[in-house]
Tab-separated table of C-alpha atoms and ligand atoms in Angstrom:
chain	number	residue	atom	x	y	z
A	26	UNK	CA	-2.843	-13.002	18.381
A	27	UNK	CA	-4.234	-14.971	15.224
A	28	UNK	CA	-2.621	-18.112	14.970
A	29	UNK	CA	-1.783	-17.561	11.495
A	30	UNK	CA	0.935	-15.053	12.799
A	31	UNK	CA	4.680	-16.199	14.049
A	32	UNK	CA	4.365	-12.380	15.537
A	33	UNK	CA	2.239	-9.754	16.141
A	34	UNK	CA	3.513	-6.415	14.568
A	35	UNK	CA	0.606	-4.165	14.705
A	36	UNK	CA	-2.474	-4.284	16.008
A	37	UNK	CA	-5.564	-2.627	14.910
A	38	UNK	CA	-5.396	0.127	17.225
A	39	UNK	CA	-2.131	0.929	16.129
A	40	UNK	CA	-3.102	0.646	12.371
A	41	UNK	CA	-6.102	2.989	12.858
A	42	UNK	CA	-4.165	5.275	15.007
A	43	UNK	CA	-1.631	6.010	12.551
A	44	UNK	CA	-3.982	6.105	9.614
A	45	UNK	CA	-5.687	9.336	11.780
A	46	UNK	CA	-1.852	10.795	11.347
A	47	UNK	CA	-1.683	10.176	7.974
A	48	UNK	CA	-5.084	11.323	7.200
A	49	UNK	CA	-4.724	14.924	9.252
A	50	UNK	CA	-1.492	15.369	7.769
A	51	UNK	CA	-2.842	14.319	4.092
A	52	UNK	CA	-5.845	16.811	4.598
A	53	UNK	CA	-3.486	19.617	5.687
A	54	UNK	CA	-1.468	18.810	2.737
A	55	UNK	CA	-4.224	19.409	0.020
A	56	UNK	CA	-6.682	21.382	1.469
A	57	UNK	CA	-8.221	22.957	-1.244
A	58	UNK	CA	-6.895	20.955	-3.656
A	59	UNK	CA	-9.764	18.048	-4.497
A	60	UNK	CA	-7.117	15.224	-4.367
A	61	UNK	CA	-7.697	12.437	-6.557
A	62	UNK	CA	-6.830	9.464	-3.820
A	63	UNK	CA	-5.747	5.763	-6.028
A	64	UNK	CA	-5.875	2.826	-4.717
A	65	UNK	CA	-3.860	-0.269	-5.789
A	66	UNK	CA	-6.085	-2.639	-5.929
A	67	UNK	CA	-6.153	-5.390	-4.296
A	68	UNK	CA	-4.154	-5.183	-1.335
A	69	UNK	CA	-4.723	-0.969	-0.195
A	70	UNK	CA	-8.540	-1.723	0.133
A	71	UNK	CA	-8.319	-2.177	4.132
A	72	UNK	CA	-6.222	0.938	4.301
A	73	UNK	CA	-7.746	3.084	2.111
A	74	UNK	CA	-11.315	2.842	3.921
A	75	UNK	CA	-9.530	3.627	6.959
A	76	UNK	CA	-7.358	6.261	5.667
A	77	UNK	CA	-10.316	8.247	4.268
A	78	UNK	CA	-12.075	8.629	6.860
A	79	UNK	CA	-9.740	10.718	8.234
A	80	UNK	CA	-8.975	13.106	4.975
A	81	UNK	CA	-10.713	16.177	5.851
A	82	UNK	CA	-11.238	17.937	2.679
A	83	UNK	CA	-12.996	17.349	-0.209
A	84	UNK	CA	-11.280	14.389	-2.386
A	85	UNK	CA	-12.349	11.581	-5.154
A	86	UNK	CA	-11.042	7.907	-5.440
A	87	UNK	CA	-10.134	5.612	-7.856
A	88	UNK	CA	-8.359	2.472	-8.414
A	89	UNK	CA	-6.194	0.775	-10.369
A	90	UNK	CA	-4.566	-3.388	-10.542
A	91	UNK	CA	-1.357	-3.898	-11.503
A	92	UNK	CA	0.450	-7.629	-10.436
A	93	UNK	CA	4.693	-8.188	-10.030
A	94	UNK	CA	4.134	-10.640	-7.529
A	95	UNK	CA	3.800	-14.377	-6.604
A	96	UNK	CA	3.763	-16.105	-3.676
A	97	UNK	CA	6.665	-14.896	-1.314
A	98	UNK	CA	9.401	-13.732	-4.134
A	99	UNK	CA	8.823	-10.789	-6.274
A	100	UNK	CA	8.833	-11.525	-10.069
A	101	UNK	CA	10.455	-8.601	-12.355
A	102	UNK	CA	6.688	-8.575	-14.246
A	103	UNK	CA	4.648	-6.001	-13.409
A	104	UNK	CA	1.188	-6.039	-15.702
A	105	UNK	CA	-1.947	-3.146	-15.786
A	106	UNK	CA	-4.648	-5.443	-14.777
A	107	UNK	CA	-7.179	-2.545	-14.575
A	108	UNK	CA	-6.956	0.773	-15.634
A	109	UNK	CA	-7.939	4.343	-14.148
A	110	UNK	CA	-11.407	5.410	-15.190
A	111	UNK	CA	-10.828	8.982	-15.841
A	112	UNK	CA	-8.549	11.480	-16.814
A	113	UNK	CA	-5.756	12.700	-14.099
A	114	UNK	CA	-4.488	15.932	-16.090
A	115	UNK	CA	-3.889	18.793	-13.721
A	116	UNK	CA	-5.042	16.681	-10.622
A	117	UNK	CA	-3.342	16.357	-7.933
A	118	UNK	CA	-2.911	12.175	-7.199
A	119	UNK	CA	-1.927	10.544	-4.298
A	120	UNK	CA	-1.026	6.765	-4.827
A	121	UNK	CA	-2.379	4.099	-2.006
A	122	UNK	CA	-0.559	1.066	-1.068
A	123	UNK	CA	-0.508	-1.552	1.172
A	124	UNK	CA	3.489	-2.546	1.185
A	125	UNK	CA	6.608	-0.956	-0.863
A	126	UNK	CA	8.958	-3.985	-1.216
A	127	UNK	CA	11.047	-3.844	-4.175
A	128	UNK	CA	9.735	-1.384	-5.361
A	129	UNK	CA	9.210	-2.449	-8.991
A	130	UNK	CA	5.539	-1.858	-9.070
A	131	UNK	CA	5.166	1.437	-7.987
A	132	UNK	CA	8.003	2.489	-10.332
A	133	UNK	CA	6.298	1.490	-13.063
A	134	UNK	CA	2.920	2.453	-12.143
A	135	UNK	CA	4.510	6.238	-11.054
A	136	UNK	CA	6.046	6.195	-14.901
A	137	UNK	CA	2.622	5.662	-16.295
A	138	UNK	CA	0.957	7.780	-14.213
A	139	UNK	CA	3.267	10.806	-14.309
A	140	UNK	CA	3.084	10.284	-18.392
A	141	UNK	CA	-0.697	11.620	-17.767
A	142	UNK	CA	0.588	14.772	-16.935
A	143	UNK	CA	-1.206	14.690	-13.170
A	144	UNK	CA	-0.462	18.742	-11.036
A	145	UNK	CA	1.246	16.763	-8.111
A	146	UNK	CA	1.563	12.983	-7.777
A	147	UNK	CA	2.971	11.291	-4.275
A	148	UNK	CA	2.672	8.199	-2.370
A	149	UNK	CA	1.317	6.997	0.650
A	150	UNK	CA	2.064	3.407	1.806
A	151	UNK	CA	0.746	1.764	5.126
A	152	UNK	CA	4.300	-0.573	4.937
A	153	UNK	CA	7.940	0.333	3.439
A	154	UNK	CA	10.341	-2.540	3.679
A	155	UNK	CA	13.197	-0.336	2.793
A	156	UNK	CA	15.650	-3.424	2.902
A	157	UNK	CA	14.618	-4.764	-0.324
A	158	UNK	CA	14.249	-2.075	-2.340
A	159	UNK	CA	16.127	-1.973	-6.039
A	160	UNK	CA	15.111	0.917	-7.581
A	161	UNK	CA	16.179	4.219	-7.286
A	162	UNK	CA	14.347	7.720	-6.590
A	163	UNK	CA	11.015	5.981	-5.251
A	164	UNK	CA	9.895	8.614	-2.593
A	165	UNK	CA	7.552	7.375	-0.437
A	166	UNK	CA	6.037	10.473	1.214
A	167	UNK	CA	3.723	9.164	3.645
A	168	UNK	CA	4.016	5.645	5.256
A	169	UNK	CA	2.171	4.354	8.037
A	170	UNK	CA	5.311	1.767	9.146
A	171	UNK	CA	8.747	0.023	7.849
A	172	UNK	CA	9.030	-3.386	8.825
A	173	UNK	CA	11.617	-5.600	8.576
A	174	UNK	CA	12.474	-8.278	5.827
A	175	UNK	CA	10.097	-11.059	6.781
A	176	UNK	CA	6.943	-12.334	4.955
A	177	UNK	CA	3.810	-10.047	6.320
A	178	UNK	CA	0.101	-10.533	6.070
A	179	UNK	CA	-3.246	-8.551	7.242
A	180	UNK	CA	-5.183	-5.329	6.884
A	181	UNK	CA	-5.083	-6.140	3.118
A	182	UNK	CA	-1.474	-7.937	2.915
A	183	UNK	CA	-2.054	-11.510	1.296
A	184	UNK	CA	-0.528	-14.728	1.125
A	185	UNK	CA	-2.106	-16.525	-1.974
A	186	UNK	CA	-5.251	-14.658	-1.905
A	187	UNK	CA	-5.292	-15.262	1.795
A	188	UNK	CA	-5.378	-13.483	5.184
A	189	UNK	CA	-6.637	-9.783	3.760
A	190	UNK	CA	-9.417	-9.698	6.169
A	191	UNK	CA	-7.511	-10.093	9.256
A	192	UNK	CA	-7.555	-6.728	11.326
A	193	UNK	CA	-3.856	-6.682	12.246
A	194	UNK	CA	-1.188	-7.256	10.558
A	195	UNK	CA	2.109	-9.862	11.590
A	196	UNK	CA	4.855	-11.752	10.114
A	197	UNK	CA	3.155	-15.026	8.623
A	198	UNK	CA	4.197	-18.888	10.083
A	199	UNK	CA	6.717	-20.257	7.948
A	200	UNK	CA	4.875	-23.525	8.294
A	201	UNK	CA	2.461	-22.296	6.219
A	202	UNK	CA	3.881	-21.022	2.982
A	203	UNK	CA	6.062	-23.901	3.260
A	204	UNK	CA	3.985	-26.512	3.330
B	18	IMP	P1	7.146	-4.637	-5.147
B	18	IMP	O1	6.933	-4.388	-6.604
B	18	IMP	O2	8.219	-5.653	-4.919
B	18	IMP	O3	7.376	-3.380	-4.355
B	18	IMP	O4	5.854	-5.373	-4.631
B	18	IMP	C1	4.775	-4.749	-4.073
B	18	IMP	C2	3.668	-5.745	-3.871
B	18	IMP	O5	4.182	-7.014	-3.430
B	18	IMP	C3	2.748	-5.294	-2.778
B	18	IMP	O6	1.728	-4.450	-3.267
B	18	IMP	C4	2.233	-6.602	-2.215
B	18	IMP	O7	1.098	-7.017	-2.949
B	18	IMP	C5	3.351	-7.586	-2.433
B	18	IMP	N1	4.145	-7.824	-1.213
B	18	IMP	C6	5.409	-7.423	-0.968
B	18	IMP	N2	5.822	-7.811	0.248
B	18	IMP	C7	4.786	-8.461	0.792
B	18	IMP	C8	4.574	-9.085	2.087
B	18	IMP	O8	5.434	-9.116	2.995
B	18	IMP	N3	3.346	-9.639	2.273
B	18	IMP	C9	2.364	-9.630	1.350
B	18	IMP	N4	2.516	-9.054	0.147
B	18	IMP	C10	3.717	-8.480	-0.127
């Protein structure tokens, strides 16, 4: 276990594992459909490579930065930091993120999104931590795991910029965002 980690909640095998689920389920879900796959940039870059490579059909990316969040508390801010690219009229868009926690900046970035008039538009999530949510009608339709209320880093998850490139993923020492 990295000694970053106060405990271990899932190790890369597990994280690839389910992200072959996800992806066979994802593919069966929009065959045929060319899905247009965004990811939230920065923190869904580990689990979007992974993810893909187990969507079957034919699909496009994109990504997108929007910020709510600094160091362990959420702020009620949430700011476009980069925008999509192209158009996603009549496509069908499936929304990448690392971790649903409050759930403030998916709600807004669903809003926006939906504005654009997209054929189907869904969410998949590697973490849901269903505890502190505070919005309402935030569907997440395919997560990889909930986890519990603690402070988790890895596979993307930061603390301060920190820890993305770990392979695993586990609640973070308190000694260290205390300090
Ligand atoms: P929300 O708007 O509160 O749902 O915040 C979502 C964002 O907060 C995520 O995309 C993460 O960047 C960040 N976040 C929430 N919980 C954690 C965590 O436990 N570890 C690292 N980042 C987190």
């Amino acid at each position: 276990m990295n000694k970053i980690f106060e405990e271990l909640l899932f190790s890369h095998e597990e994280i690839v594992a389910r992200c072959k689920e996800l992806g066979q389920q994802i593919t069966k879900d929009y065959e045929g459909k060319m899905p247009l796959v965004v990811g939230m940039l920065k923190g869904s870059i580990p689990f979007m490579a992974e993810l893909i490579k187990h969507i079957g059909c034919d699909m496009e990316t994109e990504y997108m930065q929007c910020s709510s969040y600094e160091g362990t508390e959420s702020t009620h801010n949430v700011v476009v930091k980069k925008d999509l690219s192209a158009s996603i009229e009549g496509r069908h868009v499936l929304v990448v993120e690392d971790i649903v926690d409050t759930g403030l900046t998916l709600k807004l970035v669903m809003g926006l999104l939906r504005d654009r008039k997209p054929a189907s538009l869904e969410i998949v999530s590697l973490l849901n931590k269903q505890a502190r949510r505070i919005v309402d009608g935030l569907e997440v339709k395919y997560l990889g795991f909930e986890v519990e209320n603690k402070f988790v880093v890895g596979f993307g998850l930061d603390y301060d910029g920190l820890y993305r490139n770990i392979d695993e993923i586990g609640v973070l020492k308190k000694e260290i965002y205390m300090k």
